Tab-separated table of C-alpha atoms in Angstrom:
chain	number	residue	atom	x	y	z
A	1	UNK	CA	-0.360	0.154	-0.127
A	2	UNK	CA	1.404	3.043	-0.972
A	3	UNK	CA	1.454	6.312	1.495
A	4	UNK	CA	2.931	9.531	1.358
A	5	UNK	CA	2.598	11.400	4.229
A	6	UNK	CA	3.263	15.191	4.842
A	7	UNK	CA	4.374	16.875	7.598
A	8	UNK	CA	5.930	20.212	8.701
A	9	UNK	CA	2.945	22.937	8.064
A	10	UNK	CA	1.503	25.228	10.776
A	11	UNK	CA	1.416	28.719	11.473
A	12	UNK	CA	4.424	31.286	10.427
A	13	UNK	CA	5.198	34.647	10.257
A	14	UNK	CA	5.355	36.173	6.844
A	15	UNK	CA	9.214	36.671	5.857
A	16	UNK	CA	9.980	33.609	8.136
A	17	UNK	CA	10.812	30.162	6.995
A	18	UNK	CA	9.541	26.655	6.951
A	19	UNK	CA	10.972	23.423	5.824
A	20	UNK	CA	8.093	20.747	4.550
A	21	UNK	CA	8.830	16.801	4.752
A	22	UNK	CA	6.836	14.262	2.666
A	23	UNK	CA	7.576	10.509	4.103
A	24	UNK	CA	7.081	7.837	1.349
A	25	UNK	CA	6.168	4.187	1.398
A	26	UNK	CA	4.917	1.263	-0.819
A	27	UNK	CA	6.832	2.348	-3.945
A	28	UNK	CA	11.166	2.428	-4.941
A	29	UNK	CA	10.913	5.918	-3.890
A	30	UNK	CA	14.485	6.769	-6.037
A	31	UNK	CA	12.730	5.461	-9.171
A	32	UNK	CA	10.067	8.550	-8.949
A	33	UNK	CA	10.498	11.857	-9.505
A	34	UNK	CA	8.572	13.792	-7.080
A	35	UNK	CA	6.410	16.931	-6.850
A	36	UNK	CA	5.128	19.537	-4.440
A	37	UNK	CA	1.729	20.843	-5.384
A	38	UNK	CA	-0.416	23.843	-3.515
A	39	UNK	CA	-4.074	24.530	-3.642
A	40	UNK	CA	-5.017	28.035	-1.392
A	41	UNK	CA	-7.941	28.150	0.559
A	42	UNK	CA	-11.105	27.544	-1.991
A	43	UNK	CA	-8.676	27.959	-5.030
A	44	UNK	CA	-7.319	25.652	-7.620
A	45	UNK	CA	-3.819	23.562	-7.561
A	46	UNK	CA	-0.862	25.243	-8.644
A	47	UNK	CA	2.155	23.106	-8.966
A	48	UNK	CA	5.085	24.459	-7.024
A	49	UNK	CA	8.564	21.742	-7.767
A	50	UNK	CA	9.552	18.785	-8.986
A	51	UNK	CA	12.669	17.032	-8.644
A	52	UNK	CA	13.900	14.049	-10.309
A	53	UNK	CA	15.190	10.361	-9.246
A	54	UNK	CA	18.919	11.746	-9.984
A	55	UNK	CA	18.453	14.063	-6.625
A	56	UNK	CA	19.885	16.907	-9.081
A	57	UNK	CA	17.480	17.766	-11.645
A	58	UNK	CA	15.343	19.983	-9.662
A	59	UNK	CA	12.023	21.999	-11.655
A	60	UNK	CA	10.549	25.131	-10.039
A	61	UNK	CA	7.391	27.615	-10.787
A	62	UNK	CA	8.181	30.692	-11.703
A	63	UNK	CA	6.829	32.333	-8.903
A	64	UNK	CA	8.618	30.029	-6.235
A	65	UNK	CA	12.268	30.342	-8.041
A	66	UNK	CA	15.023	31.866	-5.382
A	67	UNK	CA	12.465	30.849	-2.290
A	68	UNK	CA	11.609	27.359	-2.290
A	69	UNK	CA	13.677	24.345	-2.456
A	70	UNK	CA	13.290	21.097	-3.020
A	71	UNK	CA	14.909	18.253	-2.387
A	72	UNK	CA	15.168	14.204	-1.358
A	73	UNK	CA	17.214	12.021	0.578
A	74	UNK	CA	16.395	8.484	-1.448
A	75	UNK	CA	17.852	6.571	1.338
A	76	UNK	CA	15.343	7.631	3.674
A	77	UNK	CA	12.800	7.755	1.460
A	78	UNK	CA	11.800	11.331	2.166
A	79	UNK	CA	11.000	14.438	-0.138
A	80	UNK	CA	11.643	17.962	1.561
A	81	UNK	CA	10.546	21.337	0.283
A	82	UNK	CA	12.970	24.317	2.002
A	83	UNK	CA	10.440	27.610	1.958
A	84	UNK	CA	12.091	30.690	2.754
A	85	UNK	CA	10.502	34.587	2.846
A	86	UNK	CA	7.091	33.103	3.136
A	87	UNK	CA	4.394	35.332	2.149
A	88	UNK	CA	1.094	35.671	2.475
A	89	UNK	CA	-0.003	34.200	-0.732
A	90	UNK	CA	1.609	31.195	-0.246
A	91	UNK	CA	-0.865	30.218	2.746
A	92	UNK	CA	-1.746	26.958	1.157
A	93	UNK	CA	-2.292	23.224	1.333
A	94	UNK	CA	0.866	21.388	0.251
A	95	UNK	CA	0.829	18.368	-1.606
A	96	UNK	CA	3.540	15.797	-2.236
A	97	UNK	CA	2.787	14.209	-5.154
A	98	UNK	CA	5.219	10.672	-6.721
A	99	UNK	CA	5.358	10.695	-10.936
A	100	UNK	CA	6.881	7.184	-12.334
A	101	UNK	CA	6.764	8.772	-16.262
A	102	UNK	CA	8.842	11.484	-15.259
A	103	UNK	CA	6.655	13.791	-17.497
A	104	UNK	CA	4.238	14.638	-15.030
A	105	UNK	CA	1.835	11.839	-14.236
A	106	UNK	CA	1.030	11.880	-10.379
A	107	UNK	CA	0.415	9.011	-9.188
A	108	UNK	CA	0.056	8.741	-5.742
A	109	UNK	CA	-1.319	11.894	-3.993
A	110	UNK	CA	-0.843	12.470	0.003
A	111	UNK	CA	-3.204	13.893	1.696
A	112	UNK	CA	-1.430	17.594	2.222
A	113	UNK	CA	-0.177	19.571	4.723
A	114	UNK	CA	-1.459	23.283	5.752
A	115	UNK	CA	1.161	26.016	5.529
A	116	UNK	CA	-0.666	29.543	6.941
A	117	UNK	CA	1.874	32.142	6.737
A	118	UNK	CA	0.455	35.032	9.088
A	119	UNK	CA	1.697	37.648	11.744
B	1	UNK	CA	-4.434	33.322	-14.210
B	2	UNK	CA	-3.261	29.808	-15.051
B	3	UNK	CA	-1.814	29.591	-19.138
B	4	UNK	CA	-4.421	26.494	-19.544
B	5	UNK	CA	-8.220	27.705	-19.662
B	6	UNK	CA	-11.109	25.662	-18.428
B	7	UNK	CA	-14.805	26.320	-17.421
B	8	UNK	CA	-15.345	27.216	-13.753
B	9	UNK	CA	-18.319	25.356	-13.926
B	10	UNK	CA	-19.895	22.253	-15.740
B	11	UNK	CA	-23.437	20.128	-14.817
B	12	UNK	CA	-25.245	17.453	-15.802
B	13	UNK	CA	-27.988	15.022	-14.758
B	14	UNK	CA	-27.527	11.547	-14.051
B	15	UNK	CA	-27.375	9.093	-16.495
B	16	UNK	CA	-26.146	12.254	-18.835
B	17	UNK	CA	-22.767	12.443	-20.650
B	18	UNK	CA	-20.933	15.778	-19.949
B	19	UNK	CA	-17.772	16.805	-21.969
B	20	UNK	CA	-14.871	19.584	-19.944
B	21	UNK	CA	-12.757	21.795	-21.970
B	22	UNK	CA	-9.108	22.414	-21.514
B	23	UNK	CA	-7.428	25.207	-23.829
B	24	UNK	CA	-3.821	25.701	-23.637
B	25	UNK	CA	-0.856	26.908	-26.377
B	26	UNK	CA	1.770	25.273	-28.508
B	27	UNK	CA	3.771	25.661	-25.423
B	28	UNK	CA	2.462	23.071	-23.049
B	29	UNK	CA	-0.535	20.730	-24.451
B	30	UNK	CA	-0.033	21.319	-28.199
B	31	UNK	CA	3.481	19.294	-27.535
B	32	UNK	CA	2.961	17.574	-24.208
B	33	UNK	CA	0.847	14.924	-22.783
B	34	UNK	CA	-2.453	15.899	-20.652
B	35	UNK	CA	-3.499	14.746	-17.643
B	36	UNK	CA	-6.660	15.086	-15.632
B	37	UNK	CA	-7.443	15.182	-11.774
B	38	UNK	CA	-10.231	14.488	-9.658
B	39	UNK	CA	-11.073	16.433	-6.132
B	40	UNK	CA	-13.597	15.471	-4.187
B	41	UNK	CA	-14.833	17.811	-1.569
B	42	UNK	CA	-11.804	17.296	1.364
B	43	UNK	CA	-9.487	15.230	-0.271
B	44	UNK	CA	-6.487	15.203	-2.468
B	45	UNK	CA	-6.463	14.721	-5.981
B	46	UNK	CA	-6.657	11.930	-7.678
B	47	UNK	CA	-5.361	10.738	-11.121
B	48	UNK	CA	-8.238	10.208	-14.034
B	49	UNK	CA	-6.805	10.383	-17.119
B	50	UNK	CA	-2.930	10.512	-18.081
B	51	UNK	CA	-1.186	10.617	-21.810
B	52	UNK	CA	-4.164	12.351	-23.280
B	53	UNK	CA	-6.316	9.417	-23.044
B	54	UNK	CA	-5.452	6.408	-20.524
B	55	UNK	CA	-6.816	5.426	-17.590
B	56	UNK	CA	-4.920	4.276	-14.879
B	57	UNK	CA	-6.368	0.838	-13.318
B	58	UNK	CA	-9.127	1.479	-10.989
B	59	UNK	CA	-10.665	4.460	-12.923
B	60	UNK	CA	-14.144	3.737	-14.393
B	61	UNK	CA	-14.662	3.580	-18.624
B	62	UNK	CA	-17.300	5.822	-18.075
B	63	UNK	CA	-14.212	8.994	-18.110
B	64	UNK	CA	-12.483	9.768	-21.196
B	65	UNK	CA	-9.696	11.788	-22.401
B	66	UNK	CA	-8.811	13.578	-25.919
B	67	UNK	CA	-6.615	15.789	-27.498
B	68	UNK	CA	-6.834	17.836	-30.267
B	69	UNK	CA	-3.477	20.250	-31.563
B	70	UNK	CA	-3.940	23.083	-28.370
B	71	UNK	CA	-7.369	20.911	-26.635
B	72	UNK	CA	-8.132	18.625	-24.181
B	73	UNK	CA	-11.484	17.407	-23.180
B	74	UNK	CA	-12.544	14.825	-20.195
B	75	UNK	CA	-16.028	13.438	-21.056
B	76	UNK	CA	-17.919	11.591	-18.158
B	77	UNK	CA	-20.517	8.838	-19.171
B	78	UNK	CA	-23.403	8.104	-17.384
B	79	UNK	CA	-22.864	10.262	-14.954
B	80	UNK	CA	-23.364	9.831	-10.999
B	81	UNK	CA	-24.216	11.841	-8.033
B	82	UNK	CA	-20.396	10.701	-6.821
B	83	UNK	CA	-18.894	11.841	-10.134
B	84	UNK	CA	-20.071	15.562	-8.436
B	85	UNK	CA	-15.868	17.250	-7.633
B	86	UNK	CA	-13.319	19.622	-9.288
B	87	UNK	CA	-11.419	18.328	-11.925
B	88	UNK	CA	-7.931	20.081	-13.063
B	89	UNK	CA	-5.946	18.874	-16.446
B	90	UNK	CA	-2.951	19.320	-16.409
B	91	UNK	CA	0.439	19.653	-18.566
B	92	UNK	CA	3.738	19.966	-19.013
B	93	UNK	CA	4.551	23.956	-20.558
B	94	UNK	CA	7.956	23.762	-22.316
B	95	UNK	CA	8.391	27.317	-22.404
B	96	UNK	CA	7.816	27.760	-18.480
B	97	UNK	CA	9.911	25.248	-18.116
B	98	UNK	CA	7.169	23.268	-15.750
B	99	UNK	CA	4.034	21.767	-15.240
B	100	UNK	CA	0.995	24.131	-15.351
B	101	UNK	CA	-2.606	23.329	-14.029
B	102	UNK	CA	-5.609	24.362	-15.496
B	103	UNK	CA	-7.967	26.526	-13.031
B	104	UNK	CA	-10.508	23.527	-12.780
B	105	UNK	CA	-14.069	23.413	-13.076
B	106	UNK	CA	-16.458	22.033	-10.416
B	107	UNK	CA	-18.864	19.698	-11.764
B	108	UNK	CA	-22.633	19.692	-9.931
B	109	UNK	CA	-24.747	16.429	-10.957
B	110	UNK	CA	-28.193	17.953	-10.697
């Protein structure tokens, strides 16, 4: 049974940092491309970033470049998202998702973790 | 404002066939495969269609996808009350070098 479990969300002040984690089990993690996707309250899905199985190939949405860093630890089957200089508009549920195709077919999703940026 | 456009809402009655459109450009839908996701209220999205028209195992064949040039469509036949959800299309965008989602379509079963 495939499980993706996000953690690390919470309330943070504008300008501060937060690191999200996504623990993955039930699949061969090191062969999957991993993604972060977010959803602001009452809004649609927004792709955040992706990291390929090779650890070094990364892609970011323009609005997140320079502030967010995606990384993974294949020995721990864990995906990370380091978020710096957080803004109110970063408030959202953050989902991690697994993609075996490497072409953005997000087959498995976590339940999401809520990040609230507020003073 | 997404570079991939969907109608914000759609509706149908039980048993009816409904289609949801997804319009993009040559840099996304026109040159890359389209995926569709279903998001039931209060839950994480679920993969519905990949590579334009492929269904993962477990997805009923009532759901089908198609693509033509820079547009794609999701069709749901034999509409059921449990199909009431938000539906999103997505594709890789070569100009943005990133994945893009449509704005989502809220499907109401009347």
